[in-house]
């Protein structure tokens, strides 16, 4: 995931959806309160969260700092494999550690090396806000270099309000009800705002006060309890996108408890989150322009058969506006105009997705087929194979708005949304759907923002072609932090570590040995312009057919969807169970290999 959702928070909410717990999401509750009864006073002196007493369901342990802290009882996860799952009880209000408790869900991959070489735990946040670290740890286990996984336990967690932790759930419209807003069309915007406010009135949490207590300050305090519970005197943390906000907040609150922080895909250091939208829009415009230029210059880009990329997209927007939608392979779903833009935005997060975006646009132009673009958007919105969604979208809205004290009026928000649309070269009508924090609780504990004085050096990674967190934000965050060190990666896509090979050695050296790059250091992943596979390369549908064939030949592999292929383009995880040395596996591959080109 590793992302900060685009500035159309409310529009993404409607497109994305809500809890995977259908029973919970169908329950109607009163509108969310405007304040939390037990929310922490932002001006209070922060207590040491390791001084909490033992909580129900945990056993006491001694934190290396010498204070008592809760423990995590690790056990097997539901799915087979080396991952371990656990939970930690934390206070709803850290100023009242003996008060109501909430649950933080965790997943751990134990270090694979010798026990004597183990450094500690590497705690990871994949972004969002609203991204599930519990789910993401499976991907990180496969992509983080073995130099790191040999000496660190990888620990993922769902922050408060998210996923398997005590979560925010809403009954949100998923696949319909969203229209693009043209310049000056306030009537359509207000109609969508009304529907959204009705849906926000269904949002609930257990306990109810959690709705206004899901902000990053509390998540950072929870993170310190996790640090203590895994037995580390100081925190080693890897944060992507929104995770950089969480990591920077932790460093400000607990500078002496930091061992190493990697902040990759930096979020702008500001409490006025709404003010960042213009810059983020510029990041997506720049990324789309880079995609279009690369496609137009590459003879292997399939869109060249039709025309210049920008012209193709403009023609498709006009066509879908006239038709109302494009068909998909799912007879119960169509691709709407808003989903068309969402599919493009999703693909801009990763250079590896550019070929799929080109193919999706080609299919839409030649066959009015929106299947592949919808798959891209579904992955972005965390839509599952069964049609349900994670609670990414509502968690994203509630966490961002808990951090941001600003509450524009309806008039001010419309003016901002209309201006956002005017300011975007490619996504104007999509962005005019922005409704910000209208209808959400007032911020009871606004984001704590500070330079983290006294913290050890903090490594900030910025990617020059990052669409979601523009490179300029990495420069700002590194300058803002008292001990920030910037490392620049010249590449396309959102975040760098594990995506850009040239960044891996730098991050590994910092995490393991606390070695930092020289001031102003950088590396480049843009040496090649060969972004698109040559004609005859494997398409996602061919990989799906190949997997189906293997199953028919008797191999015990899970069904594969186009979305699975997009998430694992190399097939390393999809086909990890195949053993070429096994005669039965080899025979099945031989029987099915004609389904793949080359």
mmCIF file with all atom_site columns, N, CA and C in Angstrom, residues 220-263:
data_model
loop_
_atom_site.group_PDB
_atom_site.id
_atom_site.type_symbol
_atom_site.label_atom_id
_atom_site.label_alt_id
_atom_site.label_comp_id
_atom_site.label_asym_id
_atom_site.label_entity_id
_atom_site.label_seq_id
_atom_site.pdbx_PDB_ins_code
_atom_site.Cartn_x
_atom_site.Cartn_y
_atom_site.Cartn_z
_atom_site.occupancy
_atom_site.B_iso_or_equiv
_atom_site.pdbx_formal_charge
_atom_site.auth_seq_id
_atom_site.auth_comp_id
_atom_site.auth_asym_id
_atom_site.auth_atom_id
_atom_site.pdbx_PDB_model_num
ATOM 1   N N  . UNK A 1 220 ? 1.287  7.253  17.950 1.00 0.00 ? 220 UNK A N  1
ATOM 2   C CA . UNK A 1 220 ? 2.697  7.286  18.343 1.00 0.00 ? 220 UNK A CA 1
ATOM 3   C C  . UNK A 1 220 ? 2.871  6.801  19.778 1.00 0.00 ? 220 UNK A C  1
ATOM 4   N N  . UNK A 1 221 ? 1.926  7.148  20.643 1.00 0.00 ? 221 UNK A N  1
ATOM 5   C CA . UNK A 1 221 ? 1.992  6.653  22.022 1.00 0.00 ? 221 UNK A CA 1
ATOM 6   C C  . UNK A 1 221 ? 1.780  5.141  22.059 1.00 0.00 ? 221 UNK A C  1
ATOM 7   N N  . UNK A 1 222 ? 0.867  4.646  21.214 1.00 0.00 ? 222 UNK A N  1
ATOM 8   C CA . UNK A 1 222 ? 0.696  3.191  21.087 1.00 0.00 ? 222 UNK A CA 1
ATOM 9   C C  . UNK A 1 222 ? 1.988  2.544  20.595 1.00 0.00 ? 222 UNK A C  1
ATOM 10  N N  . UNK A 1 223 ? 2.641  3.199  19.638 1.00 0.00 ? 223 UNK A N  1
ATOM 11  C CA . UNK A 1 223 ? 3.882  2.671  19.075 1.00 0.00 ? 223 UNK A CA 1
ATOM 12  C C  . UNK A 1 223 ? 4.944  2.519  20.155 1.00 0.00 ? 223 UNK A C  1
ATOM 13  N N  . UNK A 1 224 ? 4.957  3.425  21.121 1.00 0.00 ? 224 UNK A N  1
ATOM 14  C CA . UNK A 1 224 ? 5.942  3.292  22.184 1.00 0.00 ? 224 UNK A CA 1
ATOM 15  C C  . UNK A 1 224 ? 5.626  2.111  23.087 1.00 0.00 ? 224 UNK A C  1
ATOM 16  N N  . UNK A 1 225 ? 4.349  1.829  23.278 1.00 0.00 ? 225 UNK A N  1
ATOM 17  C CA . UNK A 1 225 ? 3.991  0.634  24.036 1.00 0.00 ? 225 UNK A CA 1
ATOM 18  C C  . UNK A 1 225 ? 4.387  -0.628 23.273 1.00 0.00 ? 225 UNK A C  1
ATOM 19  N N  . UNK A 1 226 ? 4.263  -0.604 21.950 1.00 0.00 ? 226 UNK A N  1
ATOM 20  C CA . UNK A 1 226 ? 4.718  -1.742 21.146 1.00 0.00 ? 226 UNK A CA 1
ATOM 21  C C  . UNK A 1 226 ? 6.220  -1.926 21.317 1.00 0.00 ? 226 UNK A C  1
ATOM 22  N N  . UNK A 1 227 ? 6.971  -0.817 21.240 1.00 0.00 ? 227 UNK A N  1
ATOM 23  C CA . UNK A 1 227 ? 8.425  -0.886 21.449 1.00 0.00 ? 227 UNK A CA 1
ATOM 24  C C  . UNK A 1 227 ? 8.760  -1.575 22.761 1.00 0.00 ? 227 UNK A C  1
ATOM 25  N N  . UNK A 1 228 ? 8.076  -1.152 23.821 1.00 0.00 ? 228 UNK A N  1
ATOM 26  C CA . UNK A 1 228 ? 8.350  -1.740 25.125 1.00 0.00 ? 228 UNK A CA 1
ATOM 27  C C  . UNK A 1 228 ? 7.948  -3.211 25.170 1.00 0.00 ? 228 UNK A C  1
ATOM 28  N N  . UNK A 1 229 ? 6.800  -3.537 24.567 1.00 0.00 ? 229 UNK A N  1
ATOM 29  C CA . UNK A 1 229 ? 6.286  -4.905 24.639 1.00 0.00 ? 229 UNK A CA 1
ATOM 30  C C  . UNK A 1 229 ? 7.145  -5.900 23.871 1.00 0.00 ? 229 UNK A C  1
ATOM 31  N N  . UNK A 1 230 ? 7.816  -5.453 22.798 1.00 0.00 ? 230 UNK A N  1
ATOM 32  C CA . UNK A 1 230 ? 8.701  -6.378 22.069 1.00 0.00 ? 230 UNK A CA 1
ATOM 33  C C  . UNK A 1 230 ? 10.087 -6.434 22.696 1.00 0.00 ? 230 UNK A C  1
ATOM 34  N N  . UNK A 1 231 ? 10.300 -5.640 23.752 1.00 0.00 ? 231 UNK A N  1
ATOM 35  C CA . UNK A 1 231 ? 11.540 -5.746 24.508 1.00 0.00 ? 231 UNK A CA 1
ATOM 36  C C  . UNK A 1 231 ? 12.679 -4.890 24.024 1.00 0.00 ? 231 UNK A C  1
ATOM 37  N N  . UNK A 1 232 ? 12.397 -3.851 23.249 1.00 0.00 ? 232 UNK A N  1
ATOM 38  C CA . UNK A 1 232 ? 13.457 -2.983 22.733 1.00 0.00 ? 232 UNK A CA 1
ATOM 39  C C  . UNK A 1 232 ? 13.566 -1.719 23.579 1.00 0.00 ? 232 UNK A C  1
ATOM 40  N N  . UNK A 1 233 ? 14.783 -1.377 23.967 1.00 0.00 ? 233 UNK A N  1
ATOM 41  C CA . UNK A 1 233 ? 14.994 -0.147 24.727 1.00 0.00 ? 233 UNK A CA 1
ATOM 42  C C  . UNK A 1 233 ? 14.754 1.078  23.859 1.00 0.00 ? 233 UNK A C  1
ATOM 43  N N  . UNK A 1 234 ? 15.100 0.969  22.578 1.00 0.00 ? 234 UNK A N  1
ATOM 44  C CA . UNK A 1 234 ? 14.879 2.057  21.631 1.00 0.00 ? 234 UNK A CA 1
ATOM 45  C C  . UNK A 1 234 ? 14.200 1.499  20.385 1.00 0.00 ? 234 UNK A C  1
ATOM 46  N N  . UNK A 1 235 ? 13.489 2.376  19.680 1.00 0.00 ? 235 UNK A N  1
ATOM 47  C CA . UNK A 1 235 ? 12.681 1.967  18.534 1.00 0.00 ? 235 UNK A CA 1
ATOM 48  C C  . UNK A 1 235 ? 13.486 1.999  17.242 1.00 0.00 ? 235 UNK A C  1
ATOM 49  N N  . UNK A 1 236 ? 13.393 0.924  16.470 1.00 0.00 ? 236 UNK A N  1
ATOM 50  C CA . UNK A 1 236 ? 13.852 0.905  15.084 1.00 0.00 ? 236 UNK A CA 1
ATOM 51  C C  . UNK A 1 236 ? 12.602 0.829  14.221 1.00 0.00 ? 236 UNK A C  1
ATOM 52  N N  . UNK A 1 237 ? 12.415 1.818  13.343 1.00 0.00 ? 237 UNK A N  1
ATOM 53  C CA . UNK A 1 237 ? 11.118 2.005  12.674 1.00 0.00 ? 237 UNK A CA 1
ATOM 54  C C  . UNK A 1 237 ? 11.326 2.296  11.201 1.00 0.00 ? 237 UNK A C  1
ATOM 55  N N  . UNK A 1 238 ? 10.467 1.705  10.382 1.00 0.00 ? 238 UNK A N  1
ATOM 56  C CA . UNK A 1 238 ? 10.447 1.946  8.942  1.00 0.00 ? 238 UNK A CA 1
ATOM 57  C C  . UNK A 1 238 ? 9.052  2.429  8.577  1.00 0.00 ? 238 UNK A C  1
ATOM 58  N N  . UNK A 1 239 ? 8.944  3.685  8.174  1.00 0.00 ? 239 UNK A N  1
ATOM 59  C CA . UNK A 1 239 ? 7.644  4.266  7.850  1.00 0.00 ? 239 UNK A CA 1
ATOM 60  C C  . UNK A 1 239 ? 7.597  4.746  6.418  1.00 0.00 ? 239 UNK A C  1
ATOM 61  N N  . UNK A 1 240 ? 6.560  4.322  5.703  1.00 0.00 ? 240 UNK A N  1
ATOM 62  C CA . UNK A 1 240 ? 6.349  4.751  4.325  1.00 0.00 ? 240 UNK A CA 1
ATOM 63  C C  . UNK A 1 240 ? 5.190  5.738  4.274  1.00 0.00 ? 240 UNK A C  1
ATOM 64  N N  . UNK A 1 241 ? 5.351  6.821  3.525  1.00 0.00 ? 241 UNK A N  1
ATOM 65  C CA . UNK A 1 241 ? 4.265  7.760  3.263  1.00 0.00 ? 241 UNK A CA 1
ATOM 66  C C  . UNK A 1 241 ? 3.697  8.300  4.573  1.00 0.00 ? 241 UNK A C  1
ATOM 67  N N  . UNK A 1 242 ? 2.410  8.033  4.880  1.00 0.00 ? 242 UNK A N  1
ATOM 68  C CA . UNK A 1 242 ? 1.878  8.487  6.168  1.00 0.00 ? 242 UNK A CA 1
ATOM 69  C C  . UNK A 1 242 ? 2.743  7.996  7.324  1.00 0.00 ? 242 UNK A C  1
ATOM 70  N N  . UNK A 1 243 ? 3.374  6.845  7.168  1.00 0.00 ? 243 UNK A N  1
ATOM 71  C CA . UNK A 1 243 ? 4.250  6.344  8.224  1.00 0.00 ? 243 UNK A CA 1
ATOM 72  C C  . UNK A 1 243 ? 5.363  7.301  8.577  1.00 0.00 ? 243 UNK A C  1
ATOM 73  N N  . UNK A 1 244 ? 5.710  8.223  7.662  1.00 0.00 ? 244 UNK A N  1
ATOM 74  C CA . UNK A 1 244 ? 6.714  9.236  7.991  1.00 0.00 ? 244 UNK A CA 1
ATOM 75  C C  . UNK A 1 244 ? 6.147  10.257 8.973  1.00 0.00 ? 244 UNK A C  1
ATOM 76  N N  . UNK A 1 245 ? 4.846  10.543 8.854  1.00 0.00 ? 245 UNK A N  1
ATOM 77  C CA . UNK A 1 245 ? 4.214  11.428 9.843  1.00 0.00 ? 245 UNK A CA 1
ATOM 78  C C  . UNK A 1 245 ? 4.208  10.761 11.212 1.00 0.00 ? 245 UNK A C  1
ATOM 79  N N  . UNK A 1 246 ? 3.858  9.476  11.231 1.00 0.00 ? 246 UNK A N  1
ATOM 80  C CA . UNK A 1 246 ? 3.844  8.734  12.486 1.00 0.00 ? 246 UNK A CA 1
ATOM 81  C C  . UNK A 1 246 ? 5.240  8.668  13.094 1.00 0.00 ? 246 UNK A C  1
ATOM 82  N N  . UNK A 1 247 ? 6.246  8.370  12.286 1.00 0.00 ? 247 UNK A N  1
ATOM 83  C CA . UNK A 1 247 ? 7.602  8.281  12.805 1.00 0.00 ? 247 UNK A CA 1
ATOM 84  C C  . UNK A 1 247 ? 8.129  9.608  13.315 1.00 0.00 ? 247 UNK A C  1
ATOM 85  N N  . UNK A 1 248 ? 7.862  10.686 12.578 1.00 0.00 ? 248 UNK A N  1
ATOM 86  C CA . UNK A 1 248 ? 8.315  12.008 13.011 1.00 0.00 ? 248 UNK A CA 1
ATOM 87  C C  . UNK A 1 248 ? 7.623  12.428 14.303 1.00 0.00 ? 248 UNK A C  1
ATOM 88  N N  . UNK A 1 249 ? 6.344  12.084 14.441 1.00 0.00 ? 249 UNK A N  1
ATOM 89  C CA . UNK A 1 249 ? 5.619  12.395 15.673 1.00 0.00 ? 249 UNK A CA 1
ATOM 90  C C  . UNK A 1 249 ? 6.201  11.613 16.840 1.00 0.00 ? 249 UNK A C  1
ATOM 91  N N  . UNK A 1 250 ? 6.502  10.342 16.612 1.00 0.00 ? 250 UNK A N  1
ATOM 92  C CA . UNK A 1 250 ? 7.131  9.546  17.669 1.00 0.00 ? 250 UNK A CA 1
ATOM 93  C C  . UNK A 1 250 ? 8.444  10.191 18.112 1.00 0.00 ? 250 UNK A C  1
ATOM 94  N N  . UNK A 1 251 ? 9.259  10.623 17.155 1.00 0.00 ? 251 UNK A N  1
ATOM 95  C CA . UNK A 1 251 ? 10.548 11.220 17.495 1.00 0.00 ? 251 UNK A CA 1
ATOM 96  C C  . UNK A 1 251 ? 10.377 12.507 18.284 1.00 0.00 ? 251 UNK A C  1
ATOM 97  N N  . UNK A 1 252 ? 9.328  13.267 17.990 1.00 0.00 ? 252 UNK A N  1
ATOM 98  C CA . UNK A 1 252 ? 9.073  14.496 18.739 1.00 0.00 ? 252 UNK A CA 1
ATOM 99  C C  . UNK A 1 252 ? 8.633  14.180 20.170 1.00 0.00 ? 252 UNK A C  1
ATOM 100 N N  . UNK A 1 253 ? 7.787  13.158 20.341 1.00 0.00 ? 253 UNK A N  1
ATOM 101 C CA . UNK A 1 253 ? 7.284  12.814 21.666 1.00 0.00 ? 253 UNK A CA 1
ATOM 102 C C  . UNK A 1 253 ? 8.314  12.052 22.493 1.00 0.00 ? 253 UNK A C  1
ATOM 103 N N  . UNK A 1 254 ? 9.115  11.205 21.850 1.00 0.00 ? 254 UNK A N  1
ATOM 104 C CA . UNK A 1 254 ? 10.033 10.313 22.570 1.00 0.00 ? 254 UNK A CA 1
ATOM 105 C C  . UNK A 1 254 ? 11.423 10.309 21.919 1.00 0.00 ? 254 UNK A C  1
ATOM 106 N N  . UNK A 1 255 ? 12.090 11.446 21.830 1.00 0.00 ? 255 UNK A N  1
ATOM 107 C CA . UNK A 1 255 ? 13.361 11.500 21.086 1.00 0.00 ? 255 UNK A CA 1
ATOM 108 C C  . UNK A 1 255 ? 14.439 10.580 21.647 1.00 0.00 ? 255 UNK A C  1
ATOM 109 N N  . UNK A 1 256 ? 14.452 10.368 22.962 1.00 0.00 ? 256 UNK A N  1
ATOM 110 C CA . UNK A 1 256 ? 15.502 9.542  23.556 1.00 0.00 ? 256 UNK A CA 1
ATOM 111 C C  . UNK A 1 256 ? 15.234 8.054  23.392 1.00 0.00 ? 256 UNK A C  1
ATOM 112 N N  . UNK A 1 257 ? 14.074 7.705  22.849 1.00 0.00 ? 257 UNK A N  1
ATOM 113 C CA . UNK A 1 257 ? 13.747 6.285  22.658 1.00 0.00 ? 257 UNK A CA 1
ATOM 114 C C  . UNK A 1 257 ? 13.882 5.866  21.195 1.00 0.00 ? 257 UNK A C  1
ATOM 115 N N  . UNK A 1 258 ? 14.514 6.706  20.395 1.00 0.00 ? 258 UNK A N  1
ATOM 116 C CA . UNK A 1 258 ? 14.730 6.405  18.977 1.00 0.00 ? 258 UNK A CA 1
ATOM 117 C C  . UNK A 1 258 ? 16.105 5.771  18.798 1.00 0.00 ? 258 UNK A C  1
ATOM 118 N N  . UNK A 1 259 ? 16.146 4.621  18.137 1.00 0.00 ? 259 UNK A N  1
ATOM 119 C CA . UNK A 1 259 ? 17.415 4.040  17.677 1.00 0.00 ? 259 UNK A CA 1
ATOM 120 C C  . UNK A 1 259 ? 17.659 4.415  16.229 1.00 0.00 ? 259 UNK A C  1
ATOM 121 N N  . UNK A 1 260 ? 16.674 4.125  15.359 1.00 0.00 ? 260 UNK A N  1
ATOM 122 C CA . UNK A 1 260 ? 16.792 4.444  13.936 1.00 0.00 ? 260 UNK A CA 1
ATOM 123 C C  . UNK A 1 260 ? 15.398 4.611  13.358 1.00 0.00 ? 260 UNK A C  1
ATOM 124 N N  . UNK A 1 261 ? 15.201 5.672  12.595 1.00 0.00 ? 261 UNK A N  1
ATOM 125 C CA . UNK A 1 261 ? 13.942 5.903  11.888 1.00 0.00 ? 261 UNK A CA 1
ATOM 126 C C  . UNK A 1 261 ? 14.250 6.092  10.410 1.00 0.00 ? 261 UNK A C  1
ATOM 127 N N  . UNK A 1 262 ? 13.621 5.277  9.555  1.00 0.00 ? 262 UNK A N  1
ATOM 128 C CA . UNK A 1 262 ? 13.662 5.484  8.111  1.00 0.00 ? 262 UNK A CA 1
ATOM 129 C C  . UNK A 1 262 ? 12.309 6.036  7.706  1.00 0.00 ? 262 UNK A C  1
ATOM 130 N N  . UNK A 1 263 ? 12.291 7.241  7.152  1.00 0.00 ? 263 UNK A N  1
ATOM 131 C CA . UNK A 1 263 ? 11.057 7.909  6.741  1.00 0.00 ? 263 UNK A CA 1
ATOM 132 C C  . UNK A 1 263 ? 11.089 8.025  5.222  1.00 0.00 ? 263 UNK A C  1
#
